[in-house]
Short mmCIF file of C-alpha atoms and ligand atoms in Angstrom, two decimals:
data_model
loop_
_atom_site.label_atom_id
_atom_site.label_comp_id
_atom_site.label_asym_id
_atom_site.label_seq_id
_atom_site.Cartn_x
_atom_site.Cartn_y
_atom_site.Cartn_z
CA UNK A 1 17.33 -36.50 -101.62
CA UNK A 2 20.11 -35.62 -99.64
CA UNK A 3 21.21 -32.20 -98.94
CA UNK A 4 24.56 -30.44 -101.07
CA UNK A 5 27.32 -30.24 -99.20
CA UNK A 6 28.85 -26.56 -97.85
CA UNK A 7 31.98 -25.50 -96.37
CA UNK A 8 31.94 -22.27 -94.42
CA UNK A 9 35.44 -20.99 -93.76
CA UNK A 10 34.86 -19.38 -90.32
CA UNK A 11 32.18 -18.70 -87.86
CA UNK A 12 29.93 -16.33 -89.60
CA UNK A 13 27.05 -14.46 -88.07
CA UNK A 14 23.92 -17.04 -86.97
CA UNK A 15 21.20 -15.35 -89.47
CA UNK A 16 23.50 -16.26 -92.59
CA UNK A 17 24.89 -19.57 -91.02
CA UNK A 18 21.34 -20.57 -89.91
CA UNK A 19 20.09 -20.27 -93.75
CA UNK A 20 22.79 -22.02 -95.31
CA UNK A 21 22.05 -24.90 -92.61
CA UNK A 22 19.19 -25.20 -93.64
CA UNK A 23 19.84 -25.79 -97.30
CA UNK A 24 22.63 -27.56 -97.17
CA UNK A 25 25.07 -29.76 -94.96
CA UNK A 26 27.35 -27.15 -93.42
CA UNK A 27 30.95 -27.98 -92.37
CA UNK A 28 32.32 -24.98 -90.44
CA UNK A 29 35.31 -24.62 -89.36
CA UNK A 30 35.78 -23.58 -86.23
CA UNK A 31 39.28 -22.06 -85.58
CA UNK A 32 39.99 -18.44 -85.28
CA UNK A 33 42.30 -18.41 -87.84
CA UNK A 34 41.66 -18.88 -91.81
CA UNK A 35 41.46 -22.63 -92.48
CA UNK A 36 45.23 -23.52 -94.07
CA UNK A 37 45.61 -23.98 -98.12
CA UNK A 38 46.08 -27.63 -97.77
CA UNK A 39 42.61 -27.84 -95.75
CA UNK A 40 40.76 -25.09 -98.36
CA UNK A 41 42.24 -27.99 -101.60
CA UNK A 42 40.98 -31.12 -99.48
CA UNK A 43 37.51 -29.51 -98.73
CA UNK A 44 36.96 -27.53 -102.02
CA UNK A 45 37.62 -31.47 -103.76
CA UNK A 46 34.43 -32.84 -102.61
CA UNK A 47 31.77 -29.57 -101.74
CA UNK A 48 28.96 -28.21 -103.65
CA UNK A 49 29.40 -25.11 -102.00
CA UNK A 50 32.01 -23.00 -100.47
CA UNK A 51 31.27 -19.95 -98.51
CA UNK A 52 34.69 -18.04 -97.87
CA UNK A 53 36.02 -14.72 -96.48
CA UNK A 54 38.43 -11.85 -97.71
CA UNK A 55 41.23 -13.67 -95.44
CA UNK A 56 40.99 -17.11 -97.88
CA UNK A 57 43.21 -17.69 -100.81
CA UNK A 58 41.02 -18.83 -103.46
CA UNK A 59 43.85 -18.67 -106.34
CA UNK A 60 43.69 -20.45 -109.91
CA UNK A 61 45.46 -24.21 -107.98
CA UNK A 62 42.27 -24.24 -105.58
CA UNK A 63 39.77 -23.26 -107.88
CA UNK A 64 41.76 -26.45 -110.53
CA UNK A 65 41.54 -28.57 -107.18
CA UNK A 66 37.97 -28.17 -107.05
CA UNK A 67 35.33 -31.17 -107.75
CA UNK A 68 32.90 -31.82 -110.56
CA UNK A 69 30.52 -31.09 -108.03
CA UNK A 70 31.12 -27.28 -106.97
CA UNK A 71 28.54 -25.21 -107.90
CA UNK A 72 29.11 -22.43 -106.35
CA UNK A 73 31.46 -19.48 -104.58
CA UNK A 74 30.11 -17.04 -101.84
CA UNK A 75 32.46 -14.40 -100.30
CA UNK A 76 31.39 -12.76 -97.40
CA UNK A 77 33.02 -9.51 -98.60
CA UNK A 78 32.54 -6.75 -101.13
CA UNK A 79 36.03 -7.08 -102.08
CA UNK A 80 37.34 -9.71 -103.87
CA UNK A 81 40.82 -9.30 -104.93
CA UNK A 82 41.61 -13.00 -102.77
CA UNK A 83 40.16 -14.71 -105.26
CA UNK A 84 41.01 -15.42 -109.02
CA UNK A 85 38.40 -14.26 -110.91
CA UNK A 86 39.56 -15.95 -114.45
CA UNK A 87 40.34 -19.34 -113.12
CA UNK A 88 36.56 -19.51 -111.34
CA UNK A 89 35.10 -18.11 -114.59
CA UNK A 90 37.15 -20.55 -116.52
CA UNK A 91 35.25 -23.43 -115.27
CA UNK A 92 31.92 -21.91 -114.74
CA UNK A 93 31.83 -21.36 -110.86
CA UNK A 94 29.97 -17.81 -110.00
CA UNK A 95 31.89 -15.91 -107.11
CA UNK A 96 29.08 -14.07 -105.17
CA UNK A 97 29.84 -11.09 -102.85
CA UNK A 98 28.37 -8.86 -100.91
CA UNK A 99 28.04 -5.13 -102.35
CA UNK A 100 25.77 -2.28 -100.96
CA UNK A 101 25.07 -3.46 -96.97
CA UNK A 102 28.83 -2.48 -95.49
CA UNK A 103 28.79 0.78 -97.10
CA UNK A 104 27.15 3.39 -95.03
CA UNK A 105 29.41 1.43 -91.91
CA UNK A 106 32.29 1.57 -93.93
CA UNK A 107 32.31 5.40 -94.62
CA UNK A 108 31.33 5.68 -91.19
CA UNK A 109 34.62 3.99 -90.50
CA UNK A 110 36.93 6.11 -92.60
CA UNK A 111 35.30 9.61 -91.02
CA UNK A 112 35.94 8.48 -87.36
CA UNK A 113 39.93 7.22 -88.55
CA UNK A 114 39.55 10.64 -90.13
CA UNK A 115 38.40 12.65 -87.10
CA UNK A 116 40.54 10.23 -85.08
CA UNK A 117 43.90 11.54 -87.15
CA UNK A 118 43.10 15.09 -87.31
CA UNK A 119 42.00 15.35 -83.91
CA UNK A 120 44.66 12.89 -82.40
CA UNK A 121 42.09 11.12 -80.04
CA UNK A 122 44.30 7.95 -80.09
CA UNK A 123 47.52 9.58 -79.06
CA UNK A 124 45.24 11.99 -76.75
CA UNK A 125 43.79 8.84 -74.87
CA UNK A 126 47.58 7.32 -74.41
CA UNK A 127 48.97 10.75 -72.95
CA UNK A 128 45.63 10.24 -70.57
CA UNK A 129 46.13 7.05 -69.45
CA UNK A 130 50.34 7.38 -69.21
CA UNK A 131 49.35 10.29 -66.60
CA UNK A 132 50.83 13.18 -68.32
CA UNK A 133 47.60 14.84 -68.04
CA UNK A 134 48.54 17.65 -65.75
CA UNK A 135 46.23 21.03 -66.80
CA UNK A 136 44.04 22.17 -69.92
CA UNK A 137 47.17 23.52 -72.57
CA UNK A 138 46.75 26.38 -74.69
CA UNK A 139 48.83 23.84 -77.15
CA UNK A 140 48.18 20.44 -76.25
CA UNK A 141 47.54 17.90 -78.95
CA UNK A 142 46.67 20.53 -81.56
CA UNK A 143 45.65 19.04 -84.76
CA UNK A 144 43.96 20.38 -87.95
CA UNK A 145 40.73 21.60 -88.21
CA UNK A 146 38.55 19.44 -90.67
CA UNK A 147 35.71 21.70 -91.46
CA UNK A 148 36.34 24.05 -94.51
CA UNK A 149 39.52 21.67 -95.05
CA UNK A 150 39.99 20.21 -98.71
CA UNK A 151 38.90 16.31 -98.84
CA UNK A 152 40.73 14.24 -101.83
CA UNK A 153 38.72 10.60 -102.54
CA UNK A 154 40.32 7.92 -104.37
CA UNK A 155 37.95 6.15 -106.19
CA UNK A 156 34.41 7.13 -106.34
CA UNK A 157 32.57 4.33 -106.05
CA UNK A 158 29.62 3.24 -103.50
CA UNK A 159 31.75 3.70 -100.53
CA UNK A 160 33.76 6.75 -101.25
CA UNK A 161 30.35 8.58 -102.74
CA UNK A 162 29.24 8.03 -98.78
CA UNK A 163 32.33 9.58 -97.33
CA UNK A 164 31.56 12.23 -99.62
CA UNK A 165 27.74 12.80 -98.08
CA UNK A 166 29.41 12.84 -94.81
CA UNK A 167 32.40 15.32 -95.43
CA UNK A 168 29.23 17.77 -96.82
CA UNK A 169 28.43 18.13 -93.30
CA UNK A 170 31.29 19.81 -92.71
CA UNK A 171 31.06 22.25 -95.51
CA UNK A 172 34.55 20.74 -96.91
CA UNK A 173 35.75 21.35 -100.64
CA UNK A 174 35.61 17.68 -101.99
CA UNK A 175 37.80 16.44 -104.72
CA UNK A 176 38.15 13.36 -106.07
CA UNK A 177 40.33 10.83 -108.80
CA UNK A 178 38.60 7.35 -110.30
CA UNK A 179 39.67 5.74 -113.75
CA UNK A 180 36.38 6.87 -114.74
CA UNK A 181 35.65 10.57 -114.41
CA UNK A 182 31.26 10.44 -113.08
CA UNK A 183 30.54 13.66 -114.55
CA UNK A 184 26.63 12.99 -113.67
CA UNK A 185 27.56 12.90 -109.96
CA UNK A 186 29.89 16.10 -110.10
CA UNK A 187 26.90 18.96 -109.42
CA UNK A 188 24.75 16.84 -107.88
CA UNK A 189 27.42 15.90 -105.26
CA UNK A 190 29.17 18.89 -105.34
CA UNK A 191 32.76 17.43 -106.42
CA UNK A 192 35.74 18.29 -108.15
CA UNK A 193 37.07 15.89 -110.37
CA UNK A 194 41.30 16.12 -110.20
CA UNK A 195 44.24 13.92 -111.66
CA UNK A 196 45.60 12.06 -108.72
CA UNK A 197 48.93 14.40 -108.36
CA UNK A 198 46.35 17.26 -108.41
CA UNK A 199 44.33 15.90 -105.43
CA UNK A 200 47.61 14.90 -103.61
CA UNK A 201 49.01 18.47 -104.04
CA UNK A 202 45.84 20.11 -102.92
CA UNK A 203 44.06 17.94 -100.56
CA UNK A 204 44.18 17.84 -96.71
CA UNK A 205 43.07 14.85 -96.06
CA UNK A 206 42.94 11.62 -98.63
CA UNK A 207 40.87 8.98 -98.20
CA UNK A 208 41.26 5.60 -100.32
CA UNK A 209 38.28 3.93 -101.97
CA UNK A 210 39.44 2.08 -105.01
CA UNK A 211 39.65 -1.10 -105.24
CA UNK A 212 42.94 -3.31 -105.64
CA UNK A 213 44.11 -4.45 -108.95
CA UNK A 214 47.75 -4.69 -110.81
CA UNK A 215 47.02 -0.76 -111.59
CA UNK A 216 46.17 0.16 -108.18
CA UNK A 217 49.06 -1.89 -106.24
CA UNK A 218 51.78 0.39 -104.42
CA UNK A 219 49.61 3.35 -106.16
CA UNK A 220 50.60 5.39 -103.15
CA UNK A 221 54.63 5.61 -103.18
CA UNK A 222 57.68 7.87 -102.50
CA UNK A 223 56.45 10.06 -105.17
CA UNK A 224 52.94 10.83 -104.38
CA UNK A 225 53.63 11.39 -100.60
CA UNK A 226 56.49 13.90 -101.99
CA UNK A 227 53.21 15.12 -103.95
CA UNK A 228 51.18 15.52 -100.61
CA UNK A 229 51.47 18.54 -97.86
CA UNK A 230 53.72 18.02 -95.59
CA UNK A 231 50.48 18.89 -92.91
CA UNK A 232 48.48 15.74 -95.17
CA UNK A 233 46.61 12.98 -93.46
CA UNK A 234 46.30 9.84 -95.24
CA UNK A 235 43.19 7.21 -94.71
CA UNK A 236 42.95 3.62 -95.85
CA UNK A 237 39.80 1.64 -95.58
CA UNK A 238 40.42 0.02 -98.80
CA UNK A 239 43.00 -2.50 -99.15
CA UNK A 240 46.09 -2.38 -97.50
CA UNK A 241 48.66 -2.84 -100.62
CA UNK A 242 47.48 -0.06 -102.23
CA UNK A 243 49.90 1.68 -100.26
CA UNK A 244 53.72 1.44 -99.95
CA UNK A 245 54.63 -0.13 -96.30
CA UNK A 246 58.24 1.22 -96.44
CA UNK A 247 57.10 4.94 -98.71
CA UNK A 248 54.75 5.49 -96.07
CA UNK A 249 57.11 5.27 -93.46
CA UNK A 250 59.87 7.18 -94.31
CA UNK A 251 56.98 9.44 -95.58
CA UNK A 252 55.61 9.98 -91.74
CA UNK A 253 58.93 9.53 -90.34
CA UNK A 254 60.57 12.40 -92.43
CA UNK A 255 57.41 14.97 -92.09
CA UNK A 256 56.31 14.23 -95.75
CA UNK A 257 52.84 14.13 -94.86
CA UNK A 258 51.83 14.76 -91.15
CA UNK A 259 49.75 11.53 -90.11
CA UNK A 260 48.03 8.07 -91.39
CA UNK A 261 45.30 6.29 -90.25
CA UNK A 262 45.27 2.50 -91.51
CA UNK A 263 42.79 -0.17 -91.16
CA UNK A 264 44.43 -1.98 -93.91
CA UNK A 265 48.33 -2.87 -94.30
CA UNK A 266 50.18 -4.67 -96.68
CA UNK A 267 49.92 -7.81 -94.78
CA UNK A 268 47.17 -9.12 -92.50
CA UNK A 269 47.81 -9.10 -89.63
CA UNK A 270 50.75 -6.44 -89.49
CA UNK A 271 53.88 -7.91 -88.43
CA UNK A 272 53.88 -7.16 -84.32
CA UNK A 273 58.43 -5.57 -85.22
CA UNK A 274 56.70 -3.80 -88.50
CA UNK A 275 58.31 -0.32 -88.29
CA UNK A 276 54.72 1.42 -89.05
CA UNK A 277 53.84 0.70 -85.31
CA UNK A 278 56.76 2.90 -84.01
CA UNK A 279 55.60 5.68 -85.09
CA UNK A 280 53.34 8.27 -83.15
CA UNK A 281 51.37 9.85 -85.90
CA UNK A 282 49.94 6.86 -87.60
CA UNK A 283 46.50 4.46 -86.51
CA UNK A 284 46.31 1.18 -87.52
CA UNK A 285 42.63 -0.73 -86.66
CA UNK A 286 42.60 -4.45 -87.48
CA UNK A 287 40.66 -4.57 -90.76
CA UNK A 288 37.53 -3.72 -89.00
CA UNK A 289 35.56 -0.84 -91.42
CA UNK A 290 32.54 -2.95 -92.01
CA UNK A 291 32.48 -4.42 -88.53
CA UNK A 292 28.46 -2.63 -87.26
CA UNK A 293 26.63 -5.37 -86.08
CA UNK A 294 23.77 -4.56 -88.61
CA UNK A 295 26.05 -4.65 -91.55
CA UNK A 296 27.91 -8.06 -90.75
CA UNK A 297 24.75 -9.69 -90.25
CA UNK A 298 23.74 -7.96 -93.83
CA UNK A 299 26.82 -9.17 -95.23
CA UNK A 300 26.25 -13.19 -93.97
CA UNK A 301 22.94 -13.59 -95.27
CA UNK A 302 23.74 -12.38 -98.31
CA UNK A 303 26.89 -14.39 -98.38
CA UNK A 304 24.12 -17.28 -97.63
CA UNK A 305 22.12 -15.97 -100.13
CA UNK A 306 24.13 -16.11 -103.29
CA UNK A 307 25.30 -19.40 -102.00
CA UNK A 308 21.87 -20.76 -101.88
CA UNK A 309 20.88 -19.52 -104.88
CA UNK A 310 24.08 -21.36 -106.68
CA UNK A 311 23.97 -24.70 -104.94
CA UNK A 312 20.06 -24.43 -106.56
CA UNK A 313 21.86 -23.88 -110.07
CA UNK A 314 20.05 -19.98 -110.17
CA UNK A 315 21.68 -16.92 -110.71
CA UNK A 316 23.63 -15.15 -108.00
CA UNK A 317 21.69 -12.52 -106.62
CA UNK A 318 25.28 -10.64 -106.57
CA UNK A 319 27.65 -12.42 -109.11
CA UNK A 320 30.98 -10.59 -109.82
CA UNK A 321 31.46 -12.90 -112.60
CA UNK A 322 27.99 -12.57 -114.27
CA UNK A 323 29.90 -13.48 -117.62
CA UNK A 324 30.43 -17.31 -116.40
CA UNK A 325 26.12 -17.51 -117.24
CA UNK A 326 26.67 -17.02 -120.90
CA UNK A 327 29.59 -19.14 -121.19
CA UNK A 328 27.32 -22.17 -119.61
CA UNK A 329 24.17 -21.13 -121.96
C1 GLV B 401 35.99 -5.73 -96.56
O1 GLV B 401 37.11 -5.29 -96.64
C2 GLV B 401 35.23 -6.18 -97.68
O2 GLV B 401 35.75 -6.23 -98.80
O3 GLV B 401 34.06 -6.53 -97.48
#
């Protein structure tokens, strides 16, 4: 019998690409850059299986372009907000993604952008290497202190409940906002739960965990940096159009809130004239919070996993659209 045919959207890490080869015929394409839309419809026409990352547009005219024959969905991502959920639901195809194995690397992520901002370690490294080092300066490249600091998390999820266990190492107050208040992790996690201007107006430092949705786009605007301190650092490891581009910058440029630290933006990449990268108090990483070794390896074979287990007609291991099983019963 011959084998169901895949199409894997970039170069993924071997251990996931090695166990989709060896259940199906694997097309991969090979460019550094997302395959274009035209490509994504001709190849999504004839596949059993597409395995896809966060940088793909999988919207409702792909998913309608899509042949009798595809089984099956498989991001190689947590996130998911590339791909409409509805239209693949409407005709039966499970998404899977990837949940649980980029967290720890992921909060790991948002302290060091954290540290980073506070402690201005990327400016500090530029004013090294432009020479200007000239003696050890009773006020050179002072920056906030983080322990004992107050730490505001948007969205309490898996990722933001790990930045939580790390900002308890450095005995911080911890408060936090989500659509749905987690009384049962409160004590045991020693947070406070806040309405968002609350957290804005008494945190230090926020740090963005929520995912993005019509209710969560532009969520940070003029009006909640106006909420923040003016001596407020701002993280994103979430997605980057949760935030306003142009409130953010006349919020950093006008001392609204003191610094950012980005490894989202609005668009991917950020323009190389965008006026964000002008500014001294702000880091910008390229999308790169999950990027340990051990968790992108996690994250392909269980990409290849939830493919595998579609293109076999089983359940996802990790379906986001669970629903599309009872539809098909
Ligand atoms: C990364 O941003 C992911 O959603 O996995």
């Amino acid at each position: 019998m011959s084998k169901p045919q895949v199409f894997v959207t970039r170069i993924i890490p071997d251990e996931g690409l090695e166990m989709v080869r060896t259940a199906a015929d694997v097309d991969v394409w090979q460019g550094e850059l997302p395959p274009p839309y035209d490509v994504l419809v001709e190849k999504i026409a004839s596949v059993d299986g597409l395995l896809c990352l966060l940088t793909d547009t999988i919207d409702r005219g792909l998913i309608h372009a899509a042949g009798e024959s595809l089984k099956v969905i498989s991001q190689m991502a947590v996130g998911y907000d590339n791909i409409d959920i509805p239209a693949a639901t409407e005709r039966g195809i499970p998404i899977g993604n990837t949940p649980g194995v980029l967290t720890d690397a992921t909060a790991d992520f948002a302290w060091a952008l954290l540290m980073a901002a506070a402690r201005r370690v990327v400016e500090a490294d530029k004013f090294t290497r432009d020479g200007h080092w000239k003696t050890w300066g009773p006020t050179l490249l002072l920056g906030p202190d983080i322990a004992g600091a107050t730490l505001g998390i948007v969205g309490l999820g898996r990722i933001g409940q790990a930045v939580v266990k790390r900002a308890q190492g450095f005995q911080m107050r911890i408060v936090y906002h989500d659509i749905q208040r987690r009384p049962d992790l409160e004590e045991k996690m020693g947070v406070e739960f806040a309405s968002l201007d609350s957290l804005l107006q008494e945190s230090d430092f926020v740090s963005i965990h929520t995912v993005l949705s019509d209710e969560t786009h532009h969520l940070f605007g003029d009006k909640q940096f106006e909420l923040m301190k003016p001596s407020g650092i701002l993280i994103n490891t979430a997605r980057g159009p949760i935030v306003d581009p142009i409130a953010l910058y006349s919020a950093l440029h006008n001392g609204k809130i003191a610094y950012a630290a980005l490894d989202v933006t609005e668009s991917e990449p950020i323009h190389a004239d965008d006026p964000l990268l002008e500014l001294e108090n702000i880091i910008i990483t390229p999308h790169i919070a999950s990027a340990s070794k051990q968790a992108r390896t996690k994250m392909a074979t269980m990409a290849a996993e939830n493919l595998i287990a579609g293109l076999k007609g089983e359940d996802l291991p990790n379906c986001v659209n669970p629903e599309v099983y009872s539809l098909s019963a």
